[in-house]
Amino acid sequence: MYDFIKPLIFKLQPEMAHRLTIKALRSGLSPRCGSKNDSSLRTEICGLTFSNPIGLAAGFDKNAEALFGILGMGFGFAEMGTVTPNPQEGNPCPRIFRHVPTGSVINRMGFPNEGLGVFKDNLKKFRDKHPALKAPIGVNIGMNKDQTDPEKDYILLIQELGQYADYLTVNVSSPNTPGLRDLQNPAFLAPFLTNLMAEKDKLENKPPLLVKLAPDLSEEQISSISKVLLEVGIDGIILTNTTLDRPDSLPSTFAQEKGGLSGALLKAKSTEIIAQFYHDTQGRLPIIGIGGVSTADDVIEKMRAGASLVQLYTALVYHGPALPRQICQDLGAFLKEKNYKNISELVGEDHKNKETSSARA
Ligand SMILES: Cc1cc2nc3c(=O)[nH]c(=O)nc-3n(C[C@H](O)[C@H](O)[C@H](O)COP(=O)(O)O)c2cc1C
């Protein structure tokens, strides 16, 4: 079905196509592909249960307006946002660009969203209307472009939205809000995250707090950030956001667009970053892996590198709404064929194999 309508969708400007997709998901026009998940895909992190490990990444539904349709695609969880306290328009259009031959996207959205009030209303309505839907919902929070004291915005969003979230994501890694990535600096990150953790601990539900990081970090930066995250006692890490890299395989007309690159060309880099964080945190912090995931093999690769769950966004643009269900089916078949009882046995396998082979040597 998606193969049939894809040429029409790809004739539209990417942002227009996205708006129509959200409308379709809201109105129930989208297909519901929700067959039951194999029990081998069921997994737990941070005290939350996931019927399968495939989640929708942040940025797709910035205002939490299409949750029911999104979960109907077969995702095991979904992350909404990035939401900022005040509504903002984001950067001028056009600001999303596809490169079909490499399955890539560049975006410089700059957090356009309707703000905290609308987001909260939408999420409350969804919770009231669908109490039986148990898939965890993450809330990804960010600061307004004109905020000079970032902590103020994050604290407010935790206070206002934390009670409706199964987990919160502190986004300090989008490349399109000036100064945002500077928050990853370990000297800033330590007191900042300590204060945010204290704030969420004041909430009755105490949702797990995760931090989402960029792939454009050096080994030294990863090592010092890992130390900070362990000290602060963060609940988990989301790796990674889009990259500023422009691989040589991209044509210059596309590569020169400003913004973050996502999709197939981010895959290897984000997996490497996951592996380094898993190593540097000794596997003690749950990792949600993202970047170029479009097949069961990609999921397996990310999990073996250290991810407990994965998310995707760009692959949905290229492969359509049946993708999450297809990946789950393929994962179930893989686990059965290789005699794994549960998907969680894959997590960090690369590292264990390395240890065994160095012990043998
Ligand atoms: C159009 C677009 C908008 C995005 N907006 C956000 C956002 O608001 N917040 C965020 O944390 N990540 C955002 N992302 C990044 C994705 O969540 C994800 O980290 C990245 O795209 C890599 O995954 P992928 O290769 O599966 O797309 C956005 C990505 C795209 C393509």
Short mmCIF file of C-alpha atoms and ligand atoms in Angstrom, two decimals:
data_model
loop_
_atom_site.label_atom_id
_atom_site.label_comp_id
_atom_site.label_asym_id
_atom_site.label_seq_id
_atom_site.Cartn_x
_atom_site.Cartn_y
_atom_site.Cartn_z
CA MET A 1 0.00 0.00 0.00
CA TYR A 2 2.76 2.49 0.99
CA ASP A 3 4.72 1.61 -2.17
CA PHE A 4 1.65 2.66 -4.13
CA ILE A 5 1.17 6.11 -2.51
CA LYS A 6 4.87 6.86 -1.85
CA PRO A 7 5.53 8.48 -5.27
CA LEU A 8 2.64 10.88 -4.58
CA ILE A 9 3.85 11.65 -1.06
CA PHE A 10 7.41 12.24 -2.34
CA LYS A 11 6.09 14.79 -4.87
CA LEU A 12 5.11 16.98 -1.90
CA GLN A 13 7.49 19.17 0.09
CA PRO A 14 8.68 16.98 3.01
CA GLU A 15 7.04 19.17 5.63
CA MET A 16 3.71 19.18 3.81
CA ALA A 17 3.88 15.38 3.51
CA HIS A 18 4.60 15.22 7.23
CA ARG A 19 1.64 17.44 8.14
CA LEU A 20 -0.70 15.27 6.05
CA THR A 21 0.69 12.14 7.72
CA ILE A 22 0.01 13.56 11.19
CA LYS A 23 -3.52 14.52 10.05
CA ALA A 24 -4.13 11.00 8.74
CA LEU A 25 -2.85 9.47 11.97
CA ARG A 26 -5.07 11.78 14.03
CA SER A 27 -8.18 11.08 12.02
CA GLY A 28 -7.81 7.31 12.17
CA LEU A 29 -7.25 7.05 8.39
CA SER A 30 -3.93 5.30 8.90
CA PRO A 31 -3.73 1.51 8.78
CA ARG A 32 -3.71 -0.28 12.15
CA CYS A 33 -1.07 -2.97 11.90
CA GLY A 34 -1.23 -3.92 15.55
CA SER A 35 -1.03 -7.71 15.65
CA LYS A 36 0.24 -9.20 18.90
CA ASN A 37 3.97 -9.14 19.68
CA ASP A 38 5.91 -12.33 20.29
CA SER A 39 6.65 -12.64 24.03
CA SER A 40 10.38 -12.96 23.22
CA LEU A 41 10.32 -9.24 22.27
CA ARG A 42 9.03 -8.12 25.65
CA THR A 43 11.63 -6.22 27.59
CA GLU A 44 12.03 -3.96 30.63
CA ILE A 45 14.17 -0.95 31.44
CA CYS A 46 13.85 1.71 34.16
CA GLY A 47 10.95 -0.20 35.70
CA LEU A 48 8.90 0.12 32.47
CA THR A 49 7.65 -2.79 30.36
CA PHE A 50 7.84 -2.66 26.55
CA SER A 51 5.90 -5.19 24.44
CA ASN A 52 8.59 -4.76 21.78
CA PRO A 53 11.83 -2.73 21.70
CA ILE A 54 11.00 -0.51 18.68
CA GLY A 55 10.02 3.08 19.50
CA LEU A 56 9.18 6.18 17.52
CA ALA A 57 11.93 8.79 17.91
CA ALA A 58 11.30 12.39 19.01
CA GLY A 59 10.52 15.03 16.40
CA PHE A 60 7.82 13.14 14.52
CA ASP A 61 4.95 14.22 16.78
CA LYS A 62 6.10 17.43 18.40
CA ASN A 63 2.70 18.29 19.93
CA ALA A 64 1.62 14.80 21.08
CA GLU A 65 -1.39 14.95 18.79
CA ALA A 66 -1.36 11.59 16.98
CA LEU A 67 -0.42 9.09 19.68
CA PHE A 68 -3.25 6.64 19.08
CA GLY A 69 -2.45 6.36 15.37
CA ILE A 70 1.28 6.10 16.07
CA LEU A 71 0.93 3.21 18.52
CA GLY A 72 -1.39 1.54 15.98
CA MET A 73 1.62 1.14 13.67
CA GLY A 74 3.00 -1.43 16.11
CA PHE A 75 5.56 0.63 18.04
CA GLY A 76 6.41 -0.66 21.52
CA PHE A 77 6.77 2.93 22.78
CA ALA A 78 6.76 6.47 21.44
CA GLU A 79 8.61 9.66 22.31
CA MET A 80 6.69 12.92 21.87
CA GLY A 81 8.21 16.40 21.45
CA THR A 82 10.56 18.17 21.52
CA VAL A 83 8.26 20.50 23.44
CA THR A 84 9.36 23.92 24.69
CA PRO A 85 7.55 26.05 27.32
CA ASN A 86 6.33 28.70 24.86
CA PRO A 87 5.04 28.06 21.34
CA GLN A 88 7.61 28.88 18.66
CA GLU A 89 7.72 28.81 14.87
CA GLY A 90 11.16 27.33 14.35
CA ASN A 91 13.40 28.17 11.40
CA PRO A 92 12.10 29.48 8.05
CA CYS A 93 10.84 26.89 5.52
CA PRO A 94 12.01 24.89 3.65
CA ARG A 95 13.78 23.15 6.53
CA ILE A 96 13.51 19.43 5.78
CA PHE A 97 15.34 17.88 2.81
CA ARG A 98 15.28 14.27 1.54
CA HIS A 99 18.03 12.50 -0.36
CA VAL A 100 16.28 9.40 -1.67
CA PRO A 101 19.27 7.44 -3.09
CA THR A 102 20.99 7.31 0.32
CA GLY A 103 17.82 7.15 2.45
CA SER A 104 18.88 10.34 4.25
CA VAL A 105 17.20 13.48 5.55
CA ILE A 106 18.67 16.83 6.61
CA ASN A 107 16.52 18.94 8.91
CA ARG A 108 16.94 22.33 10.54
CA MET A 109 13.51 22.56 12.14
CA GLY A 110 14.58 24.49 15.26
CA PHE A 111 11.87 23.05 17.57
CA PRO A 112 8.69 24.40 15.96
CA ASN A 113 5.89 23.43 18.36
CA GLU A 114 2.71 24.70 19.94
CA GLY A 115 4.18 24.90 23.41
CA LEU A 116 3.64 23.32 26.78
CA GLY A 117 -0.10 24.15 27.16
CA VAL A 118 -1.25 22.43 23.95
CA PHE A 119 1.12 19.49 24.49
CA LYS A 120 -0.18 18.92 28.01
CA ASP A 121 -3.83 19.05 26.88
CA ASN A 122 -3.19 16.56 24.10
CA LEU A 123 -1.35 14.12 26.33
CA LYS A 124 -3.97 14.36 29.10
CA LYS A 125 -6.75 13.69 26.59
CA PHE A 126 -4.90 10.68 25.20
CA ARG A 127 -4.35 9.26 28.70
CA ASP A 128 -8.03 9.77 29.62
CA LYS A 129 -9.35 8.27 26.39
CA HIS A 130 -7.07 5.23 26.17
CA PRO A 131 -6.28 4.06 29.70
CA ALA A 132 -5.84 0.48 28.47
CA LEU A 133 -2.96 1.38 26.10
CA LYS A 134 0.10 0.51 28.14
CA ALA A 135 2.92 1.33 25.68
CA PRO A 136 5.29 3.75 27.46
CA ILE A 137 5.15 7.37 26.32
CA GLY A 138 8.30 9.49 26.54
CA VAL A 139 8.23 13.28 26.72
CA ASN A 140 11.22 14.99 25.09
CA ILE A 141 11.86 18.46 26.54
CA GLY A 142 13.90 21.40 25.19
CA MET A 143 14.40 25.09 25.71
CA ASN A 144 12.94 28.02 23.80
CA LYS A 145 15.31 29.68 21.35
CA ASP A 146 15.27 33.00 23.25
CA GLN A 147 15.84 31.50 26.72
CA THR A 148 19.08 32.70 28.30
CA ASP A 149 18.78 30.48 31.39
CA PRO A 150 18.22 26.96 29.96
CA GLU A 151 17.63 25.29 33.33
CA LYS A 152 14.48 27.40 33.89
CA ASP A 153 12.77 25.90 30.83
CA TYR A 154 13.72 22.30 31.61
CA ILE A 155 12.60 22.63 35.25
CA LEU A 156 9.24 24.11 34.22
CA LEU A 157 8.66 21.32 31.69
CA ILE A 158 9.48 18.63 34.28
CA GLN A 159 7.07 20.23 36.77
CA GLU A 160 4.27 20.57 34.23
CA LEU A 161 4.62 17.41 32.14
CA GLY A 162 6.45 14.91 34.34
CA GLN A 163 3.25 13.51 35.81
CA TYR A 164 1.95 12.55 32.34
CA ALA A 165 5.20 10.99 31.15
CA ASP A 166 6.40 7.39 31.51
CA TYR A 167 9.88 8.80 30.98
CA LEU A 168 11.38 12.23 30.32
CA THR A 169 14.14 12.99 27.82
CA VAL A 170 16.39 15.99 28.32
CA ASN A 171 17.30 17.02 24.79
CA VAL A 172 20.68 18.77 24.74
CA SER A 173 21.66 17.58 21.28
CA SER A 174 19.54 19.10 18.51
CA PRO A 175 21.90 21.05 16.26
CA ASN A 176 19.31 23.65 15.27
CA THR A 177 18.87 25.63 18.49
CA PRO A 178 21.89 27.92 19.00
CA GLY A 179 23.91 26.95 22.08
CA LEU A 180 21.90 23.79 22.86
CA ARG A 181 24.74 21.35 22.22
CA ASP A 182 27.01 23.38 24.54
CA LEU A 183 24.89 22.02 27.40
CA GLN A 184 26.68 18.69 26.79
CA ASN A 185 29.87 20.20 28.21
CA PRO A 186 30.59 18.03 31.32
CA ALA A 187 31.24 21.08 33.53
CA PHE A 188 27.75 22.37 32.76
CA LEU A 189 26.06 18.97 32.53
CA ALA A 190 26.89 17.79 36.06
CA PRO A 191 25.07 20.49 38.11
CA PHE A 192 22.38 20.87 35.43
CA LEU A 193 21.37 17.19 35.42
CA THR A 194 21.69 16.97 39.21
CA ASN A 195 19.11 19.76 39.54
CA LEU A 196 16.78 18.19 36.95
CA MET A 197 16.99 14.80 38.69
CA ALA A 198 16.12 16.47 42.01
CA GLU A 199 13.14 18.18 40.38
CA LYS A 200 11.69 15.00 38.90
CA ASP A 201 12.18 13.23 42.26
CA LYS A 202 9.72 15.72 43.74
CA LEU A 203 6.97 14.31 41.48
CA GLU A 204 4.72 11.58 42.77
CA ASN A 205 5.40 9.25 39.79
CA LYS A 206 9.15 10.05 39.64
CA PRO A 207 9.48 9.31 35.90
CA PRO A 208 12.90 8.06 34.74
CA LEU A 209 14.98 10.93 33.34
CA LEU A 210 17.11 10.19 30.28
CA VAL A 211 19.48 12.47 28.40
CA LYS A 212 19.67 12.55 24.58
CA LEU A 213 23.13 13.22 23.15
CA ALA A 214 24.69 14.08 19.81
CA PRO A 215 26.80 11.69 17.74
CA ASP A 216 29.41 14.41 17.16
CA LEU A 217 31.43 13.74 20.33
CA SER A 218 35.10 12.77 20.65
CA GLU A 219 36.30 9.72 22.64
CA GLU A 220 37.51 12.08 25.40
CA GLN A 221 34.14 13.83 25.56
CA ILE A 222 32.33 10.48 25.74
CA SER A 223 34.59 9.35 28.55
CA SER A 224 34.05 12.51 30.64
CA ILE A 225 30.31 12.67 29.95
CA SER A 226 30.01 9.00 30.98
CA LYS A 227 31.63 9.80 34.33
CA VAL A 228 29.19 12.67 34.88
CA LEU A 229 26.17 10.53 33.99
CA LEU A 230 27.21 7.80 36.44
CA GLU A 231 27.86 10.36 39.19
CA VAL A 232 24.55 12.12 38.64
CA GLY A 233 22.69 8.79 38.61
CA ILE A 234 20.86 9.53 35.36
CA ASP A 235 18.29 6.83 34.50
CA GLY A 236 19.40 6.28 30.90
CA ILE A 237 20.95 7.68 27.70
CA ILE A 238 19.40 8.18 24.26
CA LEU A 239 21.98 7.87 21.49
CA THR A 240 21.95 9.63 19.10
CA ASN A 241 20.48 12.78 17.65
CA THR A 242 21.29 13.86 14.07
CA THR A 243 24.88 14.53 12.91
CA LEU A 244 26.61 17.58 11.46
CA ASP A 245 28.78 15.25 9.34
CA ARG A 246 28.41 15.26 5.59
CA PRO A 247 29.74 11.96 4.20
CA ASP A 248 31.47 12.13 0.78
CA SER A 249 28.74 10.03 -0.82
CA LEU A 250 26.31 12.96 -0.61
CA PRO A 251 25.96 15.33 -3.57
CA SER A 252 27.05 18.87 -2.73
CA THR A 253 23.64 20.44 -3.42
CA PHE A 254 22.15 18.30 -0.62
CA ALA A 255 25.22 18.28 1.64
CA GLN A 256 25.38 22.08 1.74
CA GLU A 257 21.98 22.35 3.46
CA LYS A 258 22.47 23.40 7.08
CA GLY A 259 21.09 21.14 9.81
CA GLY A 260 21.33 17.60 11.14
CA LEU A 261 21.68 14.52 8.96
CA SER A 262 19.65 11.40 9.80
CA GLY A 263 18.94 8.03 8.21
CA ALA A 264 21.12 5.33 6.70
CA LEU A 265 24.33 7.41 6.65
CA LEU A 266 24.11 8.02 10.41
CA LYS A 267 23.76 4.33 11.23
CA ALA A 268 27.39 3.25 11.67
CA LYS A 269 28.38 6.40 13.54
CA SER A 270 25.54 6.20 16.06
CA THR A 271 26.26 2.50 16.67
CA GLU A 272 29.90 3.37 17.42
CA ILE A 273 28.82 6.04 19.91
CA ILE A 274 26.49 3.53 21.61
CA ALA A 275 29.35 1.04 21.90
CA GLN A 276 31.66 3.66 23.43
CA PHE A 277 29.11 4.84 25.99
CA TYR A 278 28.24 1.24 26.89
CA HIS A 279 31.93 0.52 27.43
CA ASP A 280 32.63 3.72 29.40
CA THR A 281 29.58 3.28 31.66
CA GLN A 282 30.33 -0.46 32.09
CA GLY A 283 26.85 -1.27 30.82
CA ARG A 284 25.36 0.25 33.98
CA LEU A 285 23.04 2.72 32.24
CA PRO A 286 20.23 1.65 29.90
CA ILE A 287 20.75 2.99 26.36
CA ILE A 288 18.09 3.70 23.74
CA GLY A 289 19.83 3.51 20.34
CA ILE A 290 18.78 5.57 17.30
CA GLY A 291 20.25 6.41 13.93
CA GLY A 292 19.48 4.81 10.58
CA VAL A 293 17.50 1.85 11.91
CA SER A 294 15.36 0.37 9.12
CA THR A 295 15.63 -3.43 9.47
CA ALA A 296 15.76 -6.14 12.14
CA ASP A 297 19.50 -6.49 11.40
CA ASP A 298 19.99 -2.81 12.27
CA VAL A 299 18.18 -3.35 15.58
CA ILE A 300 20.33 -6.39 16.37
CA GLU A 301 23.48 -4.39 15.58
CA LYS A 302 22.45 -1.53 17.90
CA MET A 303 21.51 -3.95 20.71
CA ARG A 304 24.72 -5.94 20.43
CA ALA A 305 26.60 -2.63 20.70
CA GLY A 306 24.77 -1.90 23.96
CA ALA A 307 21.27 -0.56 23.31
CA SER A 308 18.38 -2.02 25.32
CA LEU A 309 15.76 -0.42 23.07
CA VAL A 310 15.88 1.36 19.70
CA GLN A 311 13.97 4.17 18.04
CA LEU A 312 13.57 5.26 14.44
CA TYR A 313 12.27 8.22 12.47
CA THR A 314 13.79 8.63 8.99
CA ALA A 315 13.14 5.01 7.94
CA LEU A 316 9.44 5.61 8.49
CA VAL A 317 9.57 8.29 5.77
CA TYR A 318 11.16 5.87 3.30
CA HIS A 319 9.41 2.62 4.25
CA GLY A 320 6.00 3.65 5.59
CA PRO A 321 3.75 2.67 8.47
CA ALA A 322 4.09 -1.13 8.15
CA LEU A 323 7.79 -0.91 9.09
CA PRO A 324 7.64 -1.33 12.90
CA ARG A 325 5.46 -4.44 12.61
CA GLN A 326 7.72 -5.90 9.89
CA ILE A 327 10.83 -5.35 12.02
CA CYS A 328 9.14 -7.03 15.01
CA GLN A 329 8.17 -10.05 12.91
CA ASP A 330 11.72 -10.38 11.59
CA LEU A 331 13.19 -9.99 15.07
CA GLY A 332 10.89 -12.69 16.45
CA ALA A 333 11.95 -15.06 13.64
CA PHE A 334 15.64 -14.30 14.26
CA LEU A 335 15.39 -15.00 18.00
CA LYS A 336 13.62 -18.28 17.35
CA GLU A 337 16.11 -19.41 14.72
CA LYS A 338 19.11 -18.58 16.94
CA ASN A 339 17.56 -20.00 20.12
CA TYR A 340 17.42 -16.78 22.11
CA LYS A 341 14.66 -16.83 24.74
CA ASN A 342 14.42 -13.05 24.94
CA ILE A 343 15.65 -10.03 22.96
CA SER A 344 17.42 -8.63 26.04
CA GLU A 345 20.05 -11.40 25.69
CA LEU A 346 21.43 -9.43 22.71
CA VAL A 347 22.22 -6.32 24.76
CA GLY A 348 25.97 -5.66 24.87
CA GLU A 349 26.81 -9.02 23.28
CA ASP A 350 29.67 -7.49 21.23
CA HIS A 351 31.42 -6.43 24.42
CA LYS A 352 31.02 -9.84 26.08
CA ASN A 353 32.40 -11.51 22.94
CA LYS A 354 35.39 -9.13 23.00
CA GLU A 355 36.06 -9.91 26.69
CA THR A 356 35.88 -13.65 26.03
CA SER A 357 38.23 -13.48 23.06
CA SER A 358 40.76 -11.29 24.91
CA ALA A 359 40.61 -13.66 27.90
CA ARG A 360 41.25 -16.59 25.54
CA ALA A 361 44.18 -14.82 23.81
C1 LIG B 1 12.57 16.07 10.68
C2 LIG B 1 13.22 15.65 11.96
C3 LIG B 1 12.90 16.32 13.14
C4 LIG B 1 13.50 15.94 14.36
N1 LIG B 1 13.15 16.59 15.50
C5 LIG B 1 13.66 16.18 16.68
C6 LIG B 1 13.26 16.78 17.90
O1 LIG B 1 12.40 17.66 17.93
N2 LIG B 1 13.84 16.34 19.05
C7 LIG B 1 14.77 15.34 19.07
O2 LIG B 1 15.26 14.96 20.15
N3 LIG B 1 15.17 14.73 17.92
C8 LIG B 1 14.62 15.12 16.74
N4 LIG B 1 15.01 14.50 15.58
C9 LIG B 1 16.08 13.45 15.63
C10 LIG B 1 15.48 12.04 15.71
O3 LIG B 1 14.74 11.85 16.88
C11 LIG B 1 16.60 10.99 15.66
O4 LIG B 1 17.43 11.15 16.79
C12 LIG B 1 17.47 11.10 14.40
O5 LIG B 1 16.68 11.46 13.29
C13 LIG B 1 18.20 9.80 14.08
O6 LIG B 1 17.28 8.73 13.86
P1 LIG B 1 16.82 8.26 12.38
O7 LIG B 1 18.06 8.06 11.56
O8 LIG B 1 16.04 7.00 12.62
O9 LIG B 1 15.97 9.35 11.84
C14 LIG B 1 14.43 14.86 14.37
C15 LIG B 1 14.73 14.19 13.17
C16 LIG B 1 14.13 14.56 11.98
C17 LIG B 1 14.47 13.82 10.73
#
